[in-house]
Tab-separated table of C-alpha atoms and ligand atoms in Angstrom:
chain	number	residue	atom	x	y	z
A	508	MET	CA	-38.936	-15.821	28.549
A	509	GLY	CA	-41.582	-13.493	27.052
A	510	ILE	CA	-42.558	-13.338	23.410
A	511	GLY	CA	-40.186	-10.400	22.856
A	512	GLY	CA	-37.250	-12.318	24.328
A	513	PHE	CA	-38.087	-15.372	22.224
A	514	GLN	CA	-38.283	-13.266	19.068
A	515	SER	CA	-34.960	-11.615	19.679
A	516	LEU	CA	-33.366	-15.013	20.358
A	517	LEU	CA	-34.786	-16.232	17.052
A	518	GLY	CA	-33.498	-13.075	15.390
A	519	TYR	CA	-30.023	-13.657	16.835
A	520	ASN	CA	-29.977	-17.225	15.503
A	521	LEU	CA	-31.148	-16.131	12.075
A	522	MET	CA	-28.437	-13.502	11.951
A	523	MET	CA	-25.796	-16.057	12.935
A	524	ASN	CA	-27.071	-18.320	10.143
A	525	VAL	CA	-26.707	-15.489	7.630
A	526	TYR	CA	-23.075	-14.944	8.616
A	527	SER	CA	-22.109	-18.596	8.678
A	528	GLU	CA	-23.853	-19.298	5.367
A	529	ARG	CA	-22.021	-16.407	3.738
A	530	HIS	CA	-18.772	-17.653	5.189
A	531	GLU	CA	-19.395	-21.172	3.846
A	532	ALA	CA	-20.097	-19.793	0.357
A	533	TRP	CA	-16.873	-17.809	0.640
A	534	GLN	CA	-14.981	-20.999	1.507
A	535	ARG	CA	-16.583	-22.938	-1.363
A	536	ALA	CA	-15.429	-20.191	-3.748
A	537	GLY	CA	-11.846	-20.812	-2.602
A	538	LEU	CA	-11.606	-17.404	-0.938
A	539	GLU	CA	-10.802	-18.405	2.647
A	540	ARG	CA	-7.660	-16.734	4.040
A	541	GLN	CA	-5.706	-18.390	6.816
A	542	PRO	CA	-2.970	-16.083	8.116
A	543	LEU	CA	0.072	-17.855	9.520
A	544	PRO	CA	1.656	-16.487	12.710
A	545	VAL	CA	5.220	-15.376	11.979
A	546	GLN	CA	7.574	-16.220	14.842
A	547	GLY	CA	10.456	-13.854	14.152
A	548	PRO	CA	11.514	-10.639	12.427
A	549	GLN	CA	10.993	-9.786	8.748
A	550	GLY	CA	13.783	-10.813	6.401
A	551	PRO	CA	14.368	-13.084	3.395
A	552	PHE	CA	13.544	-16.008	5.683
A	553	LEU	CA	10.449	-16.074	7.864
A	554	GLN	CA	9.975	-18.453	10.773
A	555	VAL	CA	6.492	-19.973	10.407
A	556	GLY	CA	5.006	-22.962	12.256
A	557	GLY	CA	8.478	-24.017	13.389
A	558	ARG	CA	9.696	-23.920	9.779
A	559	LYS	CA	12.033	-21.495	8.052
A	560	MET	CA	10.476	-20.305	4.776
A	561	LEU	CA	12.170	-18.365	2.005
A	562	ALA	CA	9.745	-15.461	1.699
A	563	PHE	CA	8.869	-13.221	-1.234
A	564	CYS	CA	5.761	-11.636	0.244
A	565	SER	CA	6.925	-8.777	2.432
A	566	ASN	CA	6.617	-5.068	1.633
A	567	ASP	CA	9.809	-4.440	3.612
A	568	TYR	CA	11.397	-3.671	0.227
A	569	LEU	CA	14.663	-2.205	1.487
A	570	GLY	CA	15.167	-4.643	4.360
A	571	LEU	CA	14.852	-2.010	7.104
A	572	ALA	CA	12.142	-3.615	9.274
A	573	ASN	CA	14.774	-5.371	11.394
A	574	ASP	CA	17.722	-3.074	10.699
A	575	PRO	CA	19.878	-2.718	13.857
A	576	ARG	CA	20.010	1.083	13.589
A	577	VAL	CA	16.244	1.382	13.157
A	578	CYS	CA	15.682	-1.001	16.086
A	579	ALA	CA	18.181	0.921	18.248
A	580	ALA	CA	16.373	4.202	17.516
A	581	ALA	CA	13.084	2.585	18.599
A	582	GLU	CA	14.697	1.211	21.791
A	583	GLU	CA	16.184	4.557	22.735
A	584	ALA	CA	12.846	6.325	22.235
A	585	LEU	CA	11.117	3.519	24.165
A	586	ARG	CA	13.356	4.181	27.171
A	587	HIS	CA	12.751	7.926	27.005
A	588	TYR	CA	9.064	8.066	26.060
A	589	GLY	CA	7.557	4.702	26.965
A	590	VAL	CA	5.255	2.921	24.523
A	591	GLY	CA	2.053	4.894	23.937
A	592	ALA	CA	1.558	8.412	22.602
A	593	GLY	CA	-1.212	8.834	25.190
A	594	ALA	CA	-3.647	10.912	23.114
A	595	SER	CA	-4.301	12.251	19.659
A	596	ALA	CA	-1.843	14.778	18.275
A	597	LEU	CA	-4.229	17.698	18.878
A	598	VAL	CA	-4.612	16.857	22.557
A	599	CYS	CA	-1.233	15.929	24.064
A	600	GLY	CA	0.016	13.038	21.918
A	601	TYR	CA	2.149	15.159	19.592
A	602	SER	CA	5.608	13.980	20.603
A	603	ALA	CA	8.943	15.647	19.947
A	604	PRO	CA	9.970	12.661	17.782
A	605	GLN	CA	6.828	13.192	15.673
A	606	ALA	CA	7.590	16.919	15.239
A	607	ASP	CA	11.143	16.049	14.281
A	608	LEU	CA	10.015	13.303	11.916
A	609	GLU	CA	7.585	15.629	10.134
A	610	GLU	CA	10.350	18.165	9.618
A	611	ARG	CA	12.697	15.552	8.175
A	612	LEU	CA	10.007	14.115	5.918
A	613	ALA	CA	9.207	17.555	4.479
A	614	ASP	CA	12.927	18.091	3.885
A	615	TRP	CA	13.437	14.671	2.260
A	616	LEU	CA	10.357	14.907	0.064
A	617	GLN	CA	10.981	18.614	-0.727
A	618	GLN	CA	7.513	19.719	0.268
A	619	GLU	CA	6.314	22.568	2.473
A	620	ARG	CA	4.620	20.507	5.146
A	621	ALA	CA	4.411	16.896	6.235
A	622	LEU	CA	1.636	15.525	8.426
A	623	VAL	CA	2.051	12.121	10.091
A	624	PHE	CA	-0.894	9.724	10.473
A	625	SER	CA	-0.954	6.433	12.343
A	626	SER	CA	-1.615	4.562	9.101
A	627	GLY	CA	-2.048	5.164	5.389
A	628	TYR	CA	-5.573	3.815	5.489
A	629	LEU	CA	-6.496	6.266	8.234
A	630	ALA	CA	-4.822	9.118	6.362
A	631	HIS	CA	-7.079	8.620	3.347
A	632	LEU	CA	-10.193	8.242	5.463
A	633	GLY	CA	-9.315	11.488	7.234
A	634	ILE	CA	-8.215	13.765	4.444
A	635	MET	CA	-10.640	12.986	1.650
A	636	PRO	CA	-13.787	14.219	3.403
A	637	VAL	CA	-11.959	17.513	4.045
A	638	LEU	CA	-10.816	17.880	0.441
A	639	MET	CA	-13.946	16.764	-1.362
A	640	ASP	CA	-17.594	17.761	-1.184
A	641	GLN	CA	-20.801	17.932	-3.218
A	642	GLU	CA	-19.205	20.394	-5.655
A	643	THR	CA	-16.319	18.018	-6.315
A	644	GLU	CA	-15.925	15.395	-9.017
A	645	VAL	CA	-13.365	12.690	-8.264
A	646	PHE	CA	-11.569	10.790	-11.014
A	647	SER	CA	-10.210	7.508	-9.752
A	648	ASP	CA	-8.103	4.791	-11.438
A	649	ALA	CA	-9.928	1.456	-11.530
A	650	LEU	CA	-7.052	-0.300	-9.730
A	651	ASN	CA	-6.662	2.158	-6.897
A	652	HIS	CA	-5.979	0.841	-3.396
A	653	ALA	CA	-8.936	0.069	-1.124
A	654	SER	CA	-8.018	2.939	1.219
A	655	LEU	CA	-8.448	5.477	-1.595
A	656	ILE	CA	-11.766	3.924	-2.552
A	657	ASP	CA	-13.006	3.999	1.037
A	658	GLY	CA	-11.773	7.580	1.468
A	659	ILE	CA	-13.868	8.593	-1.535
A	660	ARG	CA	-16.882	6.738	-0.133
A	661	LEU	CA	-16.559	8.593	3.151
A	662	ALA	CA	-16.106	11.957	1.393
A	663	ARG	CA	-19.271	11.439	-0.697
A	664	PRO	CA	-18.252	13.792	-3.529
A	665	GLY	CA	-20.892	15.033	-5.958
A	666	ARG	CA	-19.654	12.638	-8.610
A	667	VAL	CA	-17.139	9.807	-8.881
A	668	THR	CA	-15.718	8.765	-12.246
A	669	VAL	CA	-13.697	5.559	-12.266
A	670	TYR	CA	-11.502	5.448	-15.367
A	671	PRO	CA	-10.041	2.191	-16.735
A	672	HIS	CA	-6.589	1.477	-15.331
A	673	GLY	CA	-4.036	3.900	-16.765
A	674	ASP	CA	-6.382	4.978	-19.574
A	675	MET	CA	-5.432	8.628	-20.086
A	676	THR	CA	-7.706	9.045	-23.110
A	677	ALA	CA	-10.736	8.026	-21.038
A	678	LEU	CA	-9.616	10.302	-18.214
A	679	GLU	CA	-9.157	13.263	-20.542
A	680	GLN	CA	-12.623	12.709	-22.008
A	681	ALA	CA	-14.167	12.572	-18.536
A	682	LEU	CA	-12.327	15.711	-17.446
A	683	ARG	CA	-13.519	17.506	-20.527
A	684	ASN	CA	-17.121	16.505	-19.818
A	685	SER	CA	-16.966	17.508	-16.186
A	686	THR	CA	-19.017	20.474	-15.026
A	687	ALA	CA	-18.027	20.198	-11.371
A	688	LEU	CA	-16.719	23.254	-9.557
A	689	ARG	CA	-13.722	21.314	-8.170
A	690	ARG	CA	-11.906	18.248	-9.521
A	691	TRP	CA	-9.591	15.706	-7.895
A	692	ILE	CA	-7.690	12.960	-9.684
A	693	VAL	CA	-6.686	10.199	-7.270
A	694	THR	CA	-4.258	7.428	-8.140
A	695	ASP	CA	-1.728	5.000	-6.753
A	696	GLY	CA	1.821	6.056	-7.713
A	697	VAL	CA	2.832	2.398	-7.912
A	698	PHE	CA	-0.110	-0.010	-8.119
A	699	SER	CA	0.023	-2.369	-5.200
A	700	MET	CA	-1.053	-5.606	-6.913
A	701	ASP	CA	0.373	-4.933	-10.410
A	702	GLY	CA	3.651	-3.186	-9.607
A	703	ASP	CA	3.300	-0.753	-12.515
A	704	VAL	CA	3.855	2.998	-12.198
A	705	ALA	CA	1.040	5.463	-12.951
A	706	PRO	CA	1.622	7.752	-15.982
A	707	LEU	CA	2.282	10.614	-13.580
A	708	GLN	CA	3.550	13.201	-16.084
A	709	VAL	CA	0.434	12.788	-18.233
A	710	LEU	CA	-1.749	12.880	-15.115
A	711	ALA	CA	-0.095	16.095	-13.954
A	712	SER	CA	-0.482	17.814	-17.291
A	713	LEU	CA	-4.118	16.699	-17.612
A	714	ALA	CA	-4.707	17.955	-14.084
A	715	GLU	CA	-3.193	21.317	-14.919
A	716	ARG	CA	-5.101	21.663	-18.162
A	717	HIS	CA	-8.427	20.899	-16.485
A	718	GLY	CA	-7.868	22.663	-13.176
A	719	ALA	CA	-7.852	19.404	-11.228
A	720	TRP	CA	-5.856	18.580	-8.107
A	721	LEU	CA	-3.891	15.367	-7.791
A	722	LEU	CA	-3.721	12.959	-4.846
A	723	ILE	CA	-1.039	10.326	-5.311
A	724	ASP	CA	-0.787	7.279	-3.027
A	725	ASP	CA	2.883	6.392	-3.208
A	726	ALA	CA	2.910	3.607	-0.622
A	727	HIS	CA	4.938	1.355	-2.906
A	728	GLY	CA	7.053	4.021	-4.614
A	729	MET	CA	8.453	5.815	-1.592
A	730	GLY	CA	11.922	4.527	-0.755
A	731	VAL	CA	12.049	2.441	-3.933
A	732	LEU	CA	11.941	4.969	-6.800
A	733	GLY	CA	13.467	8.336	-7.546
A	734	PRO	CA	16.471	10.294	-6.310
A	735	GLU	CA	17.191	9.550	-2.613
A	736	GLY	CA	14.219	7.177	-2.787
A	737	ARG	CA	11.791	10.103	-2.769
A	738	GLY	CA	9.293	8.027	-4.733
A	739	SER	CA	7.409	7.904	-8.005
A	740	VAL	CA	6.407	11.582	-7.851
A	741	ALA	CA	9.989	12.817	-7.570
A	742	ASP	CA	11.041	10.227	-10.156
A	743	ALA	CA	8.570	11.772	-12.621
A	744	GLY	CA	9.840	15.255	-11.708
A	745	LEU	CA	6.432	16.482	-10.545
A	746	THR	CA	6.119	19.539	-8.365
A	747	GLY	CA	3.294	21.921	-7.767
A	748	GLU	CA	0.865	23.318	-5.258
A	749	HIS	CA	-1.966	21.163	-6.560
A	750	ILE	CA	-0.335	17.806	-5.730
A	751	LEU	CA	-0.653	15.874	-2.466
A	752	VAL	CA	1.387	12.733	-1.897
A	753	LEU	CA	0.830	9.991	0.643
A	754	GLY	CA	3.659	7.745	1.755
A	755	THR	CA	3.350	4.830	4.153
A	756	PHE	CA	6.013	3.777	6.626
A	757	GLY	CA	4.964	0.133	6.663
A	758	LYS	CA	6.422	-0.604	3.251
A	759	ALA	CA	9.976	0.415	2.228
A	760	LEU	CA	10.653	2.301	5.470
A	761	GLY	CA	10.072	-0.902	7.414
A	762	THR	CA	8.136	0.641	10.338
A	763	ALA	CA	4.451	1.670	10.572
A	764	GLY	CA	2.450	4.861	10.053
A	765	ALA	CA	2.073	7.245	7.153
A	766	VAL	CA	2.745	10.755	5.955
A	767	LEU	CA	0.929	13.190	3.722
A	768	VAL	CA	2.972	15.966	2.144
A	769	GLY	CA	2.011	19.046	0.162
A	770	ALA	CA	1.753	22.803	0.080
A	771	ARG	CA	1.292	24.590	3.399
A	772	GLY	CA	-2.009	26.203	2.450
A	773	VAL	CA	-3.867	22.899	2.180
A	774	MET	CA	-1.777	20.906	4.680
A	775	ASP	CA	-2.439	23.396	7.482
A	776	TRP	CA	-6.176	23.033	6.919
A	777	LEU	CA	-5.976	19.212	6.878
A	778	ALA	CA	-4.099	19.285	10.196
A	779	GLN	CA	-7.092	21.113	11.671
A	780	ARG	CA	-9.869	19.047	10.159
A	781	ALA	CA	-8.816	15.516	9.197
A	782	ARG	CA	-10.883	13.461	11.626
A	783	THR	CA	-8.468	10.521	11.788
A	784	HIS	CA	-5.815	13.012	12.871
A	785	MET	CA	-8.138	14.573	15.437
A	786	PHE	CA	-9.752	11.462	16.869
A	787	SER	CA	-7.116	8.748	16.625
A	788	THR	CA	-4.195	8.283	19.005
A	789	ALA	CA	-0.958	9.712	17.636
A	790	LEU	CA	1.774	7.458	16.295
A	791	PRO	CA	3.873	6.165	19.247
A	792	PRO	CA	7.106	8.167	19.707
A	793	LEU	CA	9.206	5.009	19.289
A	794	LEU	CA	7.761	4.494	15.801
A	795	CYS	CA	8.431	8.140	14.937
A	796	ALA	CA	12.037	7.762	16.071
A	797	ALA	CA	12.478	4.467	14.205
A	798	THR	CA	10.978	5.989	11.061
A	799	ARG	CA	13.285	8.972	11.309
A	800	GLU	CA	16.244	6.610	11.366
A	801	ALA	CA	14.787	4.617	8.448
A	802	VAL	CA	14.439	7.826	6.409
A	803	ALA	CA	18.121	8.563	7.013
A	804	CYS	CA	19.021	5.041	5.803
A	805	VAL	CA	16.802	5.356	2.726
A	806	ARG	CA	18.327	8.685	1.752
A	807	ALA	CA	21.933	7.637	2.281
A	808	GLU	CA	21.937	4.036	1.072
A	809	SER	CA	21.219	4.045	-2.643
A	810	PHE	CA	22.833	0.601	-2.844
A	811	ARG	CA	19.596	-0.850	-1.460
A	812	ARG	CA	17.623	0.499	-4.415
A	813	ALA	CA	20.339	-0.600	-6.858
A	814	ARG	CA	20.224	-4.101	-5.427
A	815	LEU	CA	16.419	-4.265	-5.593
A	816	HIS	CA	16.559	-3.174	-9.217
A	817	HIS	CA	19.261	-5.728	-10.052
A	818	LEU	CA	17.299	-8.561	-8.406
A	819	GLY	CA	14.159	-7.424	-10.213
A	820	LEU	CA	15.843	-7.680	-13.618
A	821	GLY	CA	17.115	-11.157	-12.755
A	822	LEU	CA	13.667	-12.269	-11.624
A	823	GLN	CA	11.900	-10.856	-14.697
A	824	ASN	CA	14.408	-12.512	-17.052
A	825	GLY	CA	14.263	-15.824	-15.199
A	826	LEU	CA	10.463	-15.983	-15.160
A	827	ARG	CA	10.233	-15.087	-18.859
A	828	ARG	CA	12.797	-17.714	-19.788
A	829	ALA	CA	10.745	-20.244	-17.820
A	830	GLY	CA	7.690	-19.214	-19.834
A	831	LEU	CA	5.805	-17.843	-16.831
A	832	PRO	CA	3.323	-14.954	-17.291
A	833	VAL	CA	5.015	-12.241	-15.243
A	834	LEU	CA	3.813	-8.652	-15.626
A	835	PRO	CA	6.618	-6.212	-16.491
A	836	SER	CA	7.782	-4.180	-13.493
A	837	VAL	CA	10.555	-1.793	-12.445
A	838	THR	CA	9.390	-1.796	-8.835
A	839	ALA	CA	9.689	-4.367	-6.038
A	840	ILE	CA	6.358	-5.974	-7.018
A	841	HIS	CA	6.360	-8.697	-9.689
A	842	PRO	CA	2.978	-10.357	-10.280
A	843	VAL	CA	2.623	-13.737	-12.000
A	844	LEU	CA	-0.915	-14.157	-13.310
A	845	ALA	CA	-2.636	-17.452	-12.479
A	846	GLY	CA	-6.180	-16.349	-13.342
A	847	ASP	CA	-8.243	-18.828	-11.399
A	848	ASN	CA	-8.570	-18.720	-7.579
A	849	ARG	CA	-8.087	-22.464	-7.167
A	850	ARG	CA	-5.059	-22.456	-9.453
A	851	VAL	CA	-3.361	-19.753	-7.441
A	852	MET	CA	-4.052	-21.660	-4.219
A	853	ALA	CA	-2.589	-24.853	-5.752
A	854	LEU	CA	0.531	-22.869	-6.698
A	855	ASP	CA	0.647	-21.455	-3.189
A	856	ARG	CA	0.479	-24.957	-1.666
A	857	GLY	CA	3.154	-26.285	-4.022
A	858	LEU	CA	5.504	-23.427	-3.226
A	859	LYS	CA	4.922	-23.788	0.524
A	860	GLU	CA	5.783	-27.504	0.273
A	861	ALA	CA	9.028	-26.431	-1.366
A	862	GLY	CA	9.677	-24.035	1.538
A	863	LEU	CA	8.755	-20.870	-0.345
A	864	TRP	CA	6.264	-18.225	0.673
A	865	VAL	CA	4.777	-15.961	-2.002
A	866	ALA	CA	1.540	-14.008	-1.533
A	867	ALA	CA	-1.408	-15.628	-3.363
A	868	ILE	CA	-3.726	-12.738	-4.200
A	869	ARG	CA	-7.388	-13.312	-5.007
A	870	PRO	CA	-10.471	-11.151	-5.445
A	871	PRO	CA	-11.562	-8.791	-3.961
A	872	ALA	CA	-7.933	-7.588	-3.726
A	873	VAL	CA	-7.742	-7.935	-7.536
A	874	PRO	CA	-10.458	-8.122	-10.260
A	875	GLU	CA	-12.268	-11.467	-10.799
A	876	GLY	CA	-10.287	-13.895	-12.953
A	877	THR	CA	-6.934	-12.218	-12.283
A	878	ALA	CA	-5.766	-14.140	-9.210
A	879	ARG	CA	-2.016	-13.970	-9.032
A	880	LEU	CA	1.150	-14.665	-7.169
A	881	ARG	CA	2.454	-11.321	-5.996
A	882	ILE	CA	6.192	-11.749	-5.749
A	883	SER	CA	7.851	-8.979	-3.771
A	884	LEU	CA	11.594	-8.578	-3.521
A	885	THR	CA	13.664	-6.978	-0.820
A	886	ALA	CA	17.185	-5.586	-0.941
A	887	LEU	CA	18.221	-8.398	1.422
A	888	HIS	CA	17.452	-11.200	-1.037
A	889	THR	CA	20.296	-12.771	-3.003
A	890	MET	CA	20.283	-13.629	-6.702
A	891	HIS	CA	20.715	-17.255	-5.686
A	892	GLN	CA	17.428	-17.083	-3.712
A	893	VAL	CA	15.712	-15.458	-6.712
A	894	GLU	CA	16.933	-18.325	-8.914
A	895	ARG	CA	15.590	-20.838	-6.418
A	896	LEU	CA	12.184	-19.134	-6.578
A	897	VAL	CA	12.131	-19.217	-10.388
A	898	GLU	CA	13.073	-22.903	-10.487
A	899	SER	CA	10.508	-23.940	-7.843
A	900	LEU	CA	7.790	-21.885	-9.453
A	901	ARG	CA	8.549	-23.444	-12.848
A	902	GLN	CA	8.147	-26.940	-11.349
A	903	VAL	CA	5.003	-26.127	-9.398
A	904	TRP	CA	3.504	-24.374	-12.436
A	905	GLU	CA	3.976	-27.522	-14.549
A	906	ALA	CA	2.648	-29.774	-11.818
A	907	THR	CA	-0.562	-27.733	-11.493
A	908	SER	CA	-1.341	-27.066	-15.177
B	1757	LIG	C1	-0.462	-0.442	2.393
B	1757	LIG	C2	-1.127	0.580	1.576
B	1757	LIG	C3	-1.910	1.570	2.152
B	1757	LIG	C4	-2.240	1.583	3.592
B	1757	LIG	O1	-1.176	1.949	4.377
B	1757	LIG	P1	-1.127	1.437	5.886
B	1757	LIG	O2	-0.180	2.374	6.519
B	1757	LIG	O3	-0.637	0.032	5.833
B	1757	LIG	O4	-2.522	1.553	6.412
B	1757	LIG	C5	-2.424	2.559	1.328
B	1757	LIG	N1	-2.236	2.537	0.006
B	1757	LIG	C6	-1.505	1.576	-0.584
B	1757	LIG	C7	-1.323	1.604	-2.065
B	1757	LIG	C8	-0.951	0.554	0.167
B	1757	LIG	O5	-0.271	-0.411	-0.411
C-alpha cells in the first residue's frame, strides 16, 4: 500500500470514529431510538415481538389503514395495474387512478386543482423552491413540521423569520417590518406534536392585510376536522387564491402519499416545476385507488369523527382527573408533558410492561426539555381502552416520579 492508500485508510478510520463517537454521545443523552417491527395491520392493537399491545401511537386517526373497502380498492388496482407506477408523473407514471384521485380531492376540498405527491415531505421539498426566492420573506411558526423547515432551507428565500408558536402579535410586527417584495406565511394547520390548531382566521387576515400568501400543512387536520373532514382550513372557513393547503394520505386517510391543493394559476406552475414531482416516481396506482376509496369513507362517515371527538373528551377528562399534565386538544393528538428525556423513556418502559404502546417523543422532534408522551386516538378505540390507558399511565407516572 502506498502512502496515499495508507492516508485514505487512516482517514476512513477517523471518519468512522467521528460517527461512532457521536452515536455514543447520542445514546448517553438518552436519545437512542429503537423501532420495533410491527407484525400485523394497524388497529387499536398492534402485534409486536409476538405480543399484542394496546396502541395509542398511530396516525391512522379514522381507522382506515386496514379498512376492508380501502384494501379491496388497492387489491383491484393491483390486479389491473401491477405494483409500480413505472416513472415520474411527467414521463409515463401518471396513472388513471391518480388522475381520478386528483379530481376527487379537488372536489372534496373545494379547490381548483389538486396535485398528488408521493409523500408530504417530498411535496414541501418540491414546491417551496418554486414558490420562494431571494425576493421572498418567509414567516414560519416555531413549531412547524420538519418538512416545512427543510422545504424553506431548500428554497433559500431572501429572509426567514421564525415567530414564536402561535404568537400573532410577533407575526404582525414582523410583517409590518418586512420590506420583501413577496411574503409567505407557512404553518401547520394542526401541530403534529402538540395537537393544537393554528389561529387560521387571524393568519388569513394578517396575510391579506400584508399581501402575504399562506401555506398550510394540514397533515393532522385533514379527515379529522371540518365539514366532511375537509380539515382545519375548511373548519376555519378560509378560502382564497392566496392559500395553498397540503394534506397527507398517511395520517387520517390511512394510506400513503400527499396532495397539495390551491388555485389553478399557481398549481399549474407547480405541476411544471416542482422537482420532487418531476424527478420522483409517481405514487403507485394501487395507493391512488386505495386513497380514493378512503376519501369516500372520510366524506360519508362522519361517525368516525364524532367517535374520535367523544374519545378525546373522555381522555382529556380522565387525564386531568388523574392529575396528569395533558395539553388541551380537540384533535386526535393528546400530549402529556414529561419534560426530561429519561423520564419519558421510563414512562415508555412502564407502559410497555403494562402492554401499552404510546409514542415517547424527545428532541429534536420537540424543543429541549419538553419530552412528552404523544397519545394519539383512532376512531376504532373504545372508551374502555381509553380508561385502561389513563389508569396505567397514572400508575406508571407515580412509580417514576
Ligand atoms: C407526516 C407529516 C408530514 C409528512 O408527510 P409524509 O407523507 O408522511 O411524508 C408533513 N407534515 C406534517 C405536519 C406531518 O405530520
